[in-house]
Short mmCIF file of C-alpha atoms in Angstrom, two decimals:
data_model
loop_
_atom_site.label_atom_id
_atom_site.label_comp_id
_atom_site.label_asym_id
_atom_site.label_seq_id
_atom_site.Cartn_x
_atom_site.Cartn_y
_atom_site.Cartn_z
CA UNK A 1 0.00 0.00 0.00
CA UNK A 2 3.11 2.55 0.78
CA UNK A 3 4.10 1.69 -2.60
CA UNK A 4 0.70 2.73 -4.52
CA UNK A 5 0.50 5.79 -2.37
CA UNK A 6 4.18 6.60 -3.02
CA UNK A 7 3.67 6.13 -7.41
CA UNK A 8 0.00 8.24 -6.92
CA UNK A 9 1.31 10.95 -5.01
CA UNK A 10 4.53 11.23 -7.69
CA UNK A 11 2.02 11.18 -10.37
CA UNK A 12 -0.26 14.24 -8.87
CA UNK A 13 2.65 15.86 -8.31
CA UNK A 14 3.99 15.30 -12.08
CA UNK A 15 0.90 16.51 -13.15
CA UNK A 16 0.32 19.87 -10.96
CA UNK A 17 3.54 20.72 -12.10
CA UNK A 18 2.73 20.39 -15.33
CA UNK A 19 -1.09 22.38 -14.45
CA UNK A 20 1.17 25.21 -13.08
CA UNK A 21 3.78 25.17 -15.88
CA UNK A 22 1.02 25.32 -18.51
CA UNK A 23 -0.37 28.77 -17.53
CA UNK A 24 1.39 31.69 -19.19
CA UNK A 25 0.53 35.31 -18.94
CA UNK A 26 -1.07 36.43 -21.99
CA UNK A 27 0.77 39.14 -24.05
CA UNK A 28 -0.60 42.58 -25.14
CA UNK A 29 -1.77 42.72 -28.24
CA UNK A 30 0.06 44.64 -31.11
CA UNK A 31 -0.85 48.71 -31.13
CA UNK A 32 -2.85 50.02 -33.66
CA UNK A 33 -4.16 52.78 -32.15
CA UNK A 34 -1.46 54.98 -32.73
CA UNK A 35 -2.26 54.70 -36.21
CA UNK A 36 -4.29 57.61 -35.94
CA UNK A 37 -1.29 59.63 -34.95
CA UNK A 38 0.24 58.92 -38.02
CA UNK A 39 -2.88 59.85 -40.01
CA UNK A 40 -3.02 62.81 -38.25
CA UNK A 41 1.01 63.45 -39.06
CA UNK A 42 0.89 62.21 -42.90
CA UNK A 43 2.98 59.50 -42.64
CA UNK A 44 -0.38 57.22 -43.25
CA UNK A 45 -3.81 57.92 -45.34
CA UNK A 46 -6.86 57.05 -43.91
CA UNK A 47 -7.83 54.59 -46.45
CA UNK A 48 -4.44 52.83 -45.45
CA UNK A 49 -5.32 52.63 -41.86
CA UNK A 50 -8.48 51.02 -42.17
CA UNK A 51 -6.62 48.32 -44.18
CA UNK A 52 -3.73 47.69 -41.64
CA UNK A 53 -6.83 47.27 -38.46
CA UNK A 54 -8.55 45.37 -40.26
CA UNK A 55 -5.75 42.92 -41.26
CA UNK A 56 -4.77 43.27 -38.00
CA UNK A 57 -8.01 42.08 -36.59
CA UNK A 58 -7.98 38.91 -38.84
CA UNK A 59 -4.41 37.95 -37.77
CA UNK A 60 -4.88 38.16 -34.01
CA UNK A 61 -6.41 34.63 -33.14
CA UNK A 62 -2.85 33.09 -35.34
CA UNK A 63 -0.64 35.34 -33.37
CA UNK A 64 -2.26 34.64 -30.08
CA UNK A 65 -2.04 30.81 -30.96
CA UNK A 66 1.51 31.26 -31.99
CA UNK A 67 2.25 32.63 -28.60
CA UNK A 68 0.92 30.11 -26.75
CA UNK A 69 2.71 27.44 -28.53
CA UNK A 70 5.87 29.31 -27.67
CA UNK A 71 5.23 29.67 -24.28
CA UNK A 72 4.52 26.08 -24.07
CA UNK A 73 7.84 25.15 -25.73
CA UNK A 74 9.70 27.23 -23.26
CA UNK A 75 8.39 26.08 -20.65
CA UNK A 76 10.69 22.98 -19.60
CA UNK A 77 9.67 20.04 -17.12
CA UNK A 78 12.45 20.37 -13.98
CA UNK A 79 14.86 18.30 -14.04
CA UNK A 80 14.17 16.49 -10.60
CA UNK A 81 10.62 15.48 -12.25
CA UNK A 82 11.49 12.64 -14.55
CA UNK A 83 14.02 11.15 -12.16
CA UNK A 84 11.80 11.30 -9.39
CA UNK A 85 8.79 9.63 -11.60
CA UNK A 86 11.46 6.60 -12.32
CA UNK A 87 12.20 6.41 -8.94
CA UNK A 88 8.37 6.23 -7.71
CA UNK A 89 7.55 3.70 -10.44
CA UNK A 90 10.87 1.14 -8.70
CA UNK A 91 9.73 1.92 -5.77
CA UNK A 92 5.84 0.80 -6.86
CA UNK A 93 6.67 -2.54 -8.32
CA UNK A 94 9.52 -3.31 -5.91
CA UNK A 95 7.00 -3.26 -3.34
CA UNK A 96 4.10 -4.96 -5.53
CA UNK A 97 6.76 -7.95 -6.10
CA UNK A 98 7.15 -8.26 -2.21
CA UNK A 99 3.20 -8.13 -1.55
CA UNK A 100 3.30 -10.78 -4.31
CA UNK A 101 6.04 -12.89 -2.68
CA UNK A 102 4.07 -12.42 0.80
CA UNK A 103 0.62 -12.92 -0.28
CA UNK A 104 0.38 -14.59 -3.28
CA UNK A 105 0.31 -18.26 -2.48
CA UNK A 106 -2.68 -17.66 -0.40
CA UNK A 107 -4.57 -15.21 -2.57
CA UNK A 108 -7.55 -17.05 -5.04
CA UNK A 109 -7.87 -16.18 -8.28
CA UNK A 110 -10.30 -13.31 -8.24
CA UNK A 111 -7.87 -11.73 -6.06
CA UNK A 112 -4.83 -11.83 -7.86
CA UNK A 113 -7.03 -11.06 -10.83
CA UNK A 114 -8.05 -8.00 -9.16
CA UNK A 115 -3.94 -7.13 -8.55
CA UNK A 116 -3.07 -7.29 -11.95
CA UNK A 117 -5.89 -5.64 -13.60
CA UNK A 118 -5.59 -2.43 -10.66
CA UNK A 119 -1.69 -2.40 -11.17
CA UNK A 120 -2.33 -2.53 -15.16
CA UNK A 121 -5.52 0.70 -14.64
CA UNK A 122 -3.24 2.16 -12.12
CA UNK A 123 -0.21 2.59 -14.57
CA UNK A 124 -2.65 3.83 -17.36
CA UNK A 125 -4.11 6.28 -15.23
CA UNK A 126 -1.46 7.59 -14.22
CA UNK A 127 -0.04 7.97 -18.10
CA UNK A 128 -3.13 9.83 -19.07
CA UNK A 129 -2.39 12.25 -16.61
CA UNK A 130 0.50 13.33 -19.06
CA UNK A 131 0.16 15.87 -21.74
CA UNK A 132 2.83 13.47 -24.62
CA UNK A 133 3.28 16.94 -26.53
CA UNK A 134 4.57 18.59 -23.90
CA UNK A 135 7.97 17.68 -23.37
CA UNK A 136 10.50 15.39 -23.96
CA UNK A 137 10.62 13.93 -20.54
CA UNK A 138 7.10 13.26 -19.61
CA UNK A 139 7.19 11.09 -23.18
CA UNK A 140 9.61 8.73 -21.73
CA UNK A 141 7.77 8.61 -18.59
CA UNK A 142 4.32 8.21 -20.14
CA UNK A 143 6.22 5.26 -22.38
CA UNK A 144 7.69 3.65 -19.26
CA UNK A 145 3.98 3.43 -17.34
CA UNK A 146 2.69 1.88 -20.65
CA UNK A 147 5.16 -0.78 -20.43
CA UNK A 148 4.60 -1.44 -16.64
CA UNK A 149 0.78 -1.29 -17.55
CA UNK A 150 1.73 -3.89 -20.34
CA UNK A 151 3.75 -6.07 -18.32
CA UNK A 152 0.08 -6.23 -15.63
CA UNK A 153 -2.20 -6.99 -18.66
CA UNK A 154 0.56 -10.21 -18.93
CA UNK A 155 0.15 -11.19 -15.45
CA UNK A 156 -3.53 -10.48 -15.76
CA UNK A 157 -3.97 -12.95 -19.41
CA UNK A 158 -1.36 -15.59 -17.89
CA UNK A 159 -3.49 -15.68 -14.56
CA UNK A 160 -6.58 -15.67 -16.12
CA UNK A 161 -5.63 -18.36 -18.99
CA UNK A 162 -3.54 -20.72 -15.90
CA UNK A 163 -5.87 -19.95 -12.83
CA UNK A 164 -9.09 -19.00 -13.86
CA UNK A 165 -9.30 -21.74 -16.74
CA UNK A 166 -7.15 -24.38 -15.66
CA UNK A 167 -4.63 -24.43 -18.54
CA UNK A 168 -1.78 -26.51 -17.57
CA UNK A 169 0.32 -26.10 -20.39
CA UNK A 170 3.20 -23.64 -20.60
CA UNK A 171 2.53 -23.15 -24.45
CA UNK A 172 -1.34 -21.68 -23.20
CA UNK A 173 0.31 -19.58 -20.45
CA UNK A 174 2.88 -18.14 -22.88
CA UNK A 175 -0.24 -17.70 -25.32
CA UNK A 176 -2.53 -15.75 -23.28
CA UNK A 177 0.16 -13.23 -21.97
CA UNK A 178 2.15 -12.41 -25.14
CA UNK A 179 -1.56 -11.90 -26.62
CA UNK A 180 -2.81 -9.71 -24.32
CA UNK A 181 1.11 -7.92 -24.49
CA UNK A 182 0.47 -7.80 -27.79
CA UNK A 183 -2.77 -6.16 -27.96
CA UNK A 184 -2.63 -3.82 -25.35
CA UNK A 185 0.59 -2.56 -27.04
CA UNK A 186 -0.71 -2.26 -29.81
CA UNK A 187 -3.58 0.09 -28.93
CA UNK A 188 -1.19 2.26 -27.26
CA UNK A 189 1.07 2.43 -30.28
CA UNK A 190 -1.35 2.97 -33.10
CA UNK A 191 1.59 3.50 -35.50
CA UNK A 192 2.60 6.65 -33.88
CA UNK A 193 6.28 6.98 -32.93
CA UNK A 194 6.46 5.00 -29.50
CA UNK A 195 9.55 2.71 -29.84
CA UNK A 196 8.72 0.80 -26.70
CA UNK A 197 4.76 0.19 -27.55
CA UNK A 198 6.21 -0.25 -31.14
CA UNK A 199 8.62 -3.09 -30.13
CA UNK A 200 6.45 -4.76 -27.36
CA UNK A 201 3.64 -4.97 -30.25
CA UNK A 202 5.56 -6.56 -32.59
CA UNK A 203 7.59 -9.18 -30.66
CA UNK A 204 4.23 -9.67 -28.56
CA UNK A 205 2.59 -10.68 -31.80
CA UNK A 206 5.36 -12.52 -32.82
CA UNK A 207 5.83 -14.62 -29.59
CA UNK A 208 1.55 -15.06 -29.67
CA UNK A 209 1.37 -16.43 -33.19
CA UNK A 210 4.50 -18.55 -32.37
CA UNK A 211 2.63 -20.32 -29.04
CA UNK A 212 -0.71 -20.52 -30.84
CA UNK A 213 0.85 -23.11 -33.50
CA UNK A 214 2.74 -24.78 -30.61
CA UNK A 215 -0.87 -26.32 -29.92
CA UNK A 216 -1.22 -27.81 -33.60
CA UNK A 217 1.73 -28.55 -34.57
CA UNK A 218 5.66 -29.55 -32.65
CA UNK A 219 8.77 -27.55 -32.44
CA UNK A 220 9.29 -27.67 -36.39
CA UNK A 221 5.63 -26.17 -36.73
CA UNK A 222 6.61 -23.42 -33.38
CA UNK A 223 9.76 -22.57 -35.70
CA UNK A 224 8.31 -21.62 -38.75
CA UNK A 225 5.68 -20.10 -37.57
CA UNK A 226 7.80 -17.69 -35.89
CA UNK A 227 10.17 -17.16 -38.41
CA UNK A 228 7.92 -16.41 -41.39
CA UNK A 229 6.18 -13.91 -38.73
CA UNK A 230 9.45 -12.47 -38.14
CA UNK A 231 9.76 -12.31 -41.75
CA UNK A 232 6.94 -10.36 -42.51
CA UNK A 233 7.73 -7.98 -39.46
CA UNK A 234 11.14 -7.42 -41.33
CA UNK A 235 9.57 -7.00 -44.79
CA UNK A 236 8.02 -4.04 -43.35
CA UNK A 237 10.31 -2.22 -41.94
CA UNK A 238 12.37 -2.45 -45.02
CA UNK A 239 9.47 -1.22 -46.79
CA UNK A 240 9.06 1.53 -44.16
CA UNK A 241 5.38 0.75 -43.52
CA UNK A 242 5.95 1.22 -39.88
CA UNK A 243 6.30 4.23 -37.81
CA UNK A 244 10.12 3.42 -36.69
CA UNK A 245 11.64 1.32 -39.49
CA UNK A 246 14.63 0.42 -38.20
CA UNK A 247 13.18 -1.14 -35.33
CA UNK A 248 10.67 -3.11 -36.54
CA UNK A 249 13.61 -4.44 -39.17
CA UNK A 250 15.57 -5.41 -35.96
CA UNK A 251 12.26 -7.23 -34.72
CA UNK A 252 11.59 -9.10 -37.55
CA UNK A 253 15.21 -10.46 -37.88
CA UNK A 254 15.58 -11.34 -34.98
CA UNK A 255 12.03 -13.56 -34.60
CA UNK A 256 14.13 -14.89 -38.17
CA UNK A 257 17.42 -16.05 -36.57
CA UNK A 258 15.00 -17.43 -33.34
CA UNK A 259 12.66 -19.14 -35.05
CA UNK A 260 15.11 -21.12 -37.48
CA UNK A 261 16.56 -22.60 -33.96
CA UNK A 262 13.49 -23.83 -32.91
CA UNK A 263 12.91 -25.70 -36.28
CA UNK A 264 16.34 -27.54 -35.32
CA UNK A 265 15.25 -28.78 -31.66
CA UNK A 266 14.03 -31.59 -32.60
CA UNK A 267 15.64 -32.80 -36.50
CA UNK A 268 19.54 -30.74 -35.94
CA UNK A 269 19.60 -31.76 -39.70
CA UNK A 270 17.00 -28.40 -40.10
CA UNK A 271 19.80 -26.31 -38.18
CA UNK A 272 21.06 -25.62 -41.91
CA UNK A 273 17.78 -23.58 -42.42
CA UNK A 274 19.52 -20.94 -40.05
CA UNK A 275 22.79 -21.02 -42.27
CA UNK A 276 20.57 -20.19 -45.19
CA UNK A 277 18.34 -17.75 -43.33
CA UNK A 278 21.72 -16.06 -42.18
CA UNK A 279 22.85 -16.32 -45.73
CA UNK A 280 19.28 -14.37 -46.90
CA UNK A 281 19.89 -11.82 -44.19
CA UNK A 282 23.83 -10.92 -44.75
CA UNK A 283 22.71 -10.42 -48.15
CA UNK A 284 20.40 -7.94 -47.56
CA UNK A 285 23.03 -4.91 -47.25
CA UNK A 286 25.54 -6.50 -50.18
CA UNK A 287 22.89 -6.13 -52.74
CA UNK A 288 23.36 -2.51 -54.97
CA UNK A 289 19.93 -2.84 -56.26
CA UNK A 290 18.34 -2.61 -52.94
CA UNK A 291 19.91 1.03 -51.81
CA UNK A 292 21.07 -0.40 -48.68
CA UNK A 293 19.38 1.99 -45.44
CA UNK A 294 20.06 1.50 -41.95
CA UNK A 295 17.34 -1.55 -41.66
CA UNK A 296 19.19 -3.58 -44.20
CA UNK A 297 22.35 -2.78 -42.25
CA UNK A 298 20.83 -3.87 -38.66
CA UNK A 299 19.32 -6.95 -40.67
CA UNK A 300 22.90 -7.93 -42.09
CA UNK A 301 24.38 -7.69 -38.46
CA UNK A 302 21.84 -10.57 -37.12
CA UNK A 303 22.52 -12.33 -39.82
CA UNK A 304 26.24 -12.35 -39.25
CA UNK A 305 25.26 -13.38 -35.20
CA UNK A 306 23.40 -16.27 -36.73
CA UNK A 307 25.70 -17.31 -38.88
CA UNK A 308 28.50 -17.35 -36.10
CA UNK A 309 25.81 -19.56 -33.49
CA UNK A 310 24.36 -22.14 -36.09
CA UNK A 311 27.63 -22.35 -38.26
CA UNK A 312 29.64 -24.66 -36.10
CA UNK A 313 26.60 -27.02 -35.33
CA UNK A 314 25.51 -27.05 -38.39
CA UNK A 315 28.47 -28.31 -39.81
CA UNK A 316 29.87 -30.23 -36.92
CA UNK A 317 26.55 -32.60 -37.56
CA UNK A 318 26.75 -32.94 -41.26
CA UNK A 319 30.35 -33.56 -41.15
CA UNK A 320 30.63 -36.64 -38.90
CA UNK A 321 28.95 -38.82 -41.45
CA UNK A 322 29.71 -36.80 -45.03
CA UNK A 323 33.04 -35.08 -44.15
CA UNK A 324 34.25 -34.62 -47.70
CA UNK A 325 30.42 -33.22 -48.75
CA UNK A 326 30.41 -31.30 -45.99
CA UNK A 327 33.93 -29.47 -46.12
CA UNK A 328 33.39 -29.42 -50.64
CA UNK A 329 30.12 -27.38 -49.93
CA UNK A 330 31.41 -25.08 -47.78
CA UNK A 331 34.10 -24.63 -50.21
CA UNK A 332 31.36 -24.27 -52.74
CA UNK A 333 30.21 -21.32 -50.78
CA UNK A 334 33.31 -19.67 -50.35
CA UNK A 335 33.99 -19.77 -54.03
CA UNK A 336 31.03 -18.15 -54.79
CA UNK A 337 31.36 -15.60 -52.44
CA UNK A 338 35.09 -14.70 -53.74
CA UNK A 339 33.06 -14.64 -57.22
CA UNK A 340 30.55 -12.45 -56.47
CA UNK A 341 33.61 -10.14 -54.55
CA UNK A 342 35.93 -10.21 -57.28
CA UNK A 343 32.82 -8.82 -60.20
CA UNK A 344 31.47 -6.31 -58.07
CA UNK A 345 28.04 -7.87 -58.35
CA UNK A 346 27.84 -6.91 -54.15
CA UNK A 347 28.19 -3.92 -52.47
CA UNK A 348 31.42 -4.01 -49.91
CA UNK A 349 33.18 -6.19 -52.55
CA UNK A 350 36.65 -6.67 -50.76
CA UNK A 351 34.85 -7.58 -47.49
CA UNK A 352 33.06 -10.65 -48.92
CA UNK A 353 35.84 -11.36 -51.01
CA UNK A 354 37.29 -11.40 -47.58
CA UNK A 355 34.86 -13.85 -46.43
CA UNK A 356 34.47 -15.96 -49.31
CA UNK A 357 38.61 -16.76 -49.39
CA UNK A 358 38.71 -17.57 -45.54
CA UNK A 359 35.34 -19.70 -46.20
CA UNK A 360 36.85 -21.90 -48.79
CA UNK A 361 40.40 -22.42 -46.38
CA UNK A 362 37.75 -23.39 -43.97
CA UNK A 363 36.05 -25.36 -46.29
CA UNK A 364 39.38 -27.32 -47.28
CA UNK A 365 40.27 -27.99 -43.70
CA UNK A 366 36.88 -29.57 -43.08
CA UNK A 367 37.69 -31.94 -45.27
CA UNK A 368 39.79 -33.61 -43.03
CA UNK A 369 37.10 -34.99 -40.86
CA UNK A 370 36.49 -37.44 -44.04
CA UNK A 371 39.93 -37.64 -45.51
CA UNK A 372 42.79 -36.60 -44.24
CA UNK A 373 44.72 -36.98 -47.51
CA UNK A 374 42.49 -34.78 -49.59
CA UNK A 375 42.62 -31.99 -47.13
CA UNK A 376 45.52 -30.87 -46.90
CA UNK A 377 46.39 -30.72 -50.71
CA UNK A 378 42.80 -29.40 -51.33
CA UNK A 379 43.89 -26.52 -49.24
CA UNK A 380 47.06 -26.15 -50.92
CA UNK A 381 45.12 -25.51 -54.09
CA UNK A 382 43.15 -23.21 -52.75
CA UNK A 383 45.85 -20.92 -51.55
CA UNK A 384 47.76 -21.41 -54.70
CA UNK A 385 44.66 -20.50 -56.06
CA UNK A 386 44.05 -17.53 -54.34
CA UNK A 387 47.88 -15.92 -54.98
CA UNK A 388 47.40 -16.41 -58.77
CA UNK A 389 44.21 -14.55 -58.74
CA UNK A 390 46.36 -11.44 -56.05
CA UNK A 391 49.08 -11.58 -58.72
CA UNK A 392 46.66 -11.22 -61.57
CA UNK A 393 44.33 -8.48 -59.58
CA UNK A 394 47.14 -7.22 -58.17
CA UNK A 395 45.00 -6.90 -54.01
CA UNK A 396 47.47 -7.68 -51.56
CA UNK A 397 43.95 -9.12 -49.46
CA UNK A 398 43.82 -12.07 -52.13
CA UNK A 399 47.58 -12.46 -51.83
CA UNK A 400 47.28 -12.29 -47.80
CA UNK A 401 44.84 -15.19 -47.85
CA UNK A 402 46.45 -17.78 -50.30
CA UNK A 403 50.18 -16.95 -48.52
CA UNK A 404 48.00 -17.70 -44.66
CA UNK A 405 46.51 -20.91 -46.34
CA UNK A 406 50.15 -22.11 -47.32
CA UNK A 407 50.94 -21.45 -43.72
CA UNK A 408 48.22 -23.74 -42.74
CA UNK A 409 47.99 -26.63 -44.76
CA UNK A 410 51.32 -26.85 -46.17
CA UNK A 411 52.89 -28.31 -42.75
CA UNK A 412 49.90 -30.08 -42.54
CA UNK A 413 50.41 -31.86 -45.65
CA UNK A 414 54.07 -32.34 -44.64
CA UNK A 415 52.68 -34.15 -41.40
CA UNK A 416 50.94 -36.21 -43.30
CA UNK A 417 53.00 -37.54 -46.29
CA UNK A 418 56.28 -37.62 -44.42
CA UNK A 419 55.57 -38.81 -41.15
CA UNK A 420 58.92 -39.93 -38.35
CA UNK A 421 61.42 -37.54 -36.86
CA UNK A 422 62.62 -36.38 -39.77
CA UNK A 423 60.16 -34.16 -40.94
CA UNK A 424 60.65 -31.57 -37.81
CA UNK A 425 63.45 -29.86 -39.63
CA UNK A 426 61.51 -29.96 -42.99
CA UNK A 427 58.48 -28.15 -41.27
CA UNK A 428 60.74 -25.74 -39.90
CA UNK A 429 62.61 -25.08 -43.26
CA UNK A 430 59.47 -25.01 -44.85
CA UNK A 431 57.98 -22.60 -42.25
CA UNK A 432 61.07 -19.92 -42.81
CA UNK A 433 60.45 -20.15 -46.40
CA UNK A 434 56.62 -19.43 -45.79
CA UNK A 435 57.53 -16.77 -43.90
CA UNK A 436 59.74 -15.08 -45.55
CA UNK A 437 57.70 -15.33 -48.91
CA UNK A 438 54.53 -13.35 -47.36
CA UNK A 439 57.19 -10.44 -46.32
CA UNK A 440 58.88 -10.14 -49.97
CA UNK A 441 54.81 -10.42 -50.93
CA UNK A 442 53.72 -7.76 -48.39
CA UNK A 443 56.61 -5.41 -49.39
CA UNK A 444 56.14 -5.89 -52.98
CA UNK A 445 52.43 -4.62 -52.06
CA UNK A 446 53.67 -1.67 -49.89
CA UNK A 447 52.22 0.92 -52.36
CA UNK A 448 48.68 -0.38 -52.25
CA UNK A 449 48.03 -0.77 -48.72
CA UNK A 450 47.39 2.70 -46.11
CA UNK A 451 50.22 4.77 -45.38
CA UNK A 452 50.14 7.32 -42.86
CA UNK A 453 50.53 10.82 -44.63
CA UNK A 454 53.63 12.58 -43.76
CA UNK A 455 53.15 15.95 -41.93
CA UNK A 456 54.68 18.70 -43.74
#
């Protein structure tokens, strides 16, 4: 109880503050009755001071509305105010939390019914209480008591759905509060520009649509469900049908990468769908035709997170019983990739030329978990490879890679064909040689990589 009186008396203080700094003095209107003075000494005719009264007349309701919009924009909410509403809201659900813990287990369901859904009117209540145009500050705050109010209309759906109805199921829990998340949200955001309504809408809908097909179909159903919501989410912020863009692209491709790791919980073999979908998404921002914008951008960076979390799985499981497949596709990959790079068909050329190189080395190696004979002299190929196409393109990057690849697999291919204690010296020959053939390489590049400009 403390705590509720504590967050009502900081919102009635919020808002007489705001009462108080909404009244302004109104200012004289312009004088235009010395006109007549300057009939009277020439400097006007008659005829031209009726005109300028009665434009004058016309024009005072703008100017007087112009004033009071710029006495409401210098008027500024004090700085104590927002801290202080933060502050009382902590306080508020701190102490709701430890009436919870107390009093919970022995509350029915009306009653904690009755909790959630005050809590939830409380919060809105108090948010209506605050003018959004006014300033900056009371925005935030009005945004964080929609949040708190969305986070009771939760508790209220998930103890409605579990207590009231009897649902035993976590997947009917999880249903009932990310719908009523979602919809409250929703009406609060109306596509206006509320980032937090915006993004508890979106990944409430999300999370609903993903728990409703939990009851019809298993994890591979949950998955795609969730990922073709996520999807459309990020189709339209690309488009820019949202208020906030960028944010609903970060939604959307995010629901991607988590929904393609559901559809692997159960069949791992499906945990190449996220390669693919990380594939789609770090393709989004290399593609000229598309203009990349900041949401293609944000959309590219999950997609490079994905790739980095269901790479190794993905081909850890294909390569224990297809080794040779496994490590020639990825090759595959990283061929194209250096393709695409070396034409220009991609925007940032020379950093998935980058990529595509260090893919097919990786490729090579992986190889190995089939044969350990063809990977090493695949990867020699590939780095021989790679320096013919540096000394034809003349980019010390494509140079860099096939001279690091020698590095790699050439003692590895030593290991393996000439095996005893005779083939330590022969690795460390080799090695100098390696060595000393990138620095002739990087010094016969000097002029094309960055220099530091002299100061004069």
């Amino acid at each position: 109880m403390f705590s509720i009186g504590l967050l009502v008396l900081v919102l009635v203080a919020v808002y007489a503050v705001t009462r108080r700094g909404g009244a302004h003095p109104a200012r004289p209107a312009p004088d235009v009755d010395r006109l007549s003075s300057w009939v009277a000494a020439g400097l006007l005719s008659e005829a031209q001071a009726v005109a300028i009264r009665a434009h004058e007349a016309q024009a005072a309701p703008a100017v007087r509305a112009r004033q009071r919009v710029a006495g409401e924009r210098a008027w500024r909410l004090p700085s104590v105010a927002e801290p202080l509403g933060y502050l009382g809201g902590v306080l508020a659900v701190v102490g709701l939390l430890l009436v919870i813990s107390r009093f919970w287990p022995d509350m029915g369901t009306a009653s904690r019914l009755a909790m959630s859904a005050g809590a939830m009117l409380a919060c809105l209540g108090g948010a209506a209480l605050l003018h959004e145009p006014a300033e900056a500050a009371l925005v935030r705050l009005r945004w964080s008591l929609w949040l708190a109010a969305t986070a009771a209309a939760g508790l209220f759906g998930g103890i409605a759905v579990g207590d009231g109805f009897g649902a035993d199921e976590p997947k009917s829990v999880v249903l009932a509060v990310a719908g009523a998340v979602a919809l409250l949200s929703t009406a609060l955001w109306r596509g206006l520009e509320r980032p937090v309504q915006q993004a508890t809408a979106l990944a409430g809908g999300i999370t609903a649509v993903g728990a409703a097909v939990a009851h019809l179909d298993s994890h591979v159903g949950t998955g795609a469900a969730v990922a073709l919501a996520g999807a459309a989410v990020l189709y339209a912020g690309i488009r820019r049908l949202t208020s906030i863009p960028p944010l609903s692209a970060a939604v959307g491709a995010v629901a991607v990468a988590v929904g393609s790791q559901i559809l692997a919980v159960e069949r791992p073999a499906l945990q190449l769908v996220g390669v693919a979908a990380a594939f789609v998404l770090l393709a989004l921002p290399s593609l000229p035709q598309l203009r990349p914008r900041l949401e293609h951008r944000i959309a590219g960076t999950v997609g490079l997170l994905l790739l980095v979390t269901a790479g190794p799985g993905t081909l850890g499981h294909f390569a224990q019983g297809a080794g040779v497949a496994t490590g020639m596709a990825v090759w595959a990959v990283g061929g194209a990739l250096l393709a695409l790079g070396v034409r220009d068909l991609v925007e940032r050329a020379p950093v998935v030329e980058v990529a595509g190189g260090l893919t097919m080395l990786g490729g090579a190696a992986l190889t190995g978990v089939g044969s350990t004979a063809l990977a090493p002299l695949l990867g020699i190929a590939t780095a021989v490879g790679l320096l013919a196409l540096g000394a034809w393109s003349e980019e010390l990057r494509h140079s860099v890679l096939g001279a690091l690849g020698l590095l790699v697999h050439v003692p590895w291919a030593i290991g393996r064909y000439f095996p005893g204690e005779g083939r330590v010296p022969l690795l460390i020959m080799v090695a100098g040689v390696l060595v000393l053939g990138l620095a002739v390489l990087l010094a016969r590049h000097g002029d094309r990589t960055p220099r530091t400009p002299h100061m004069p």
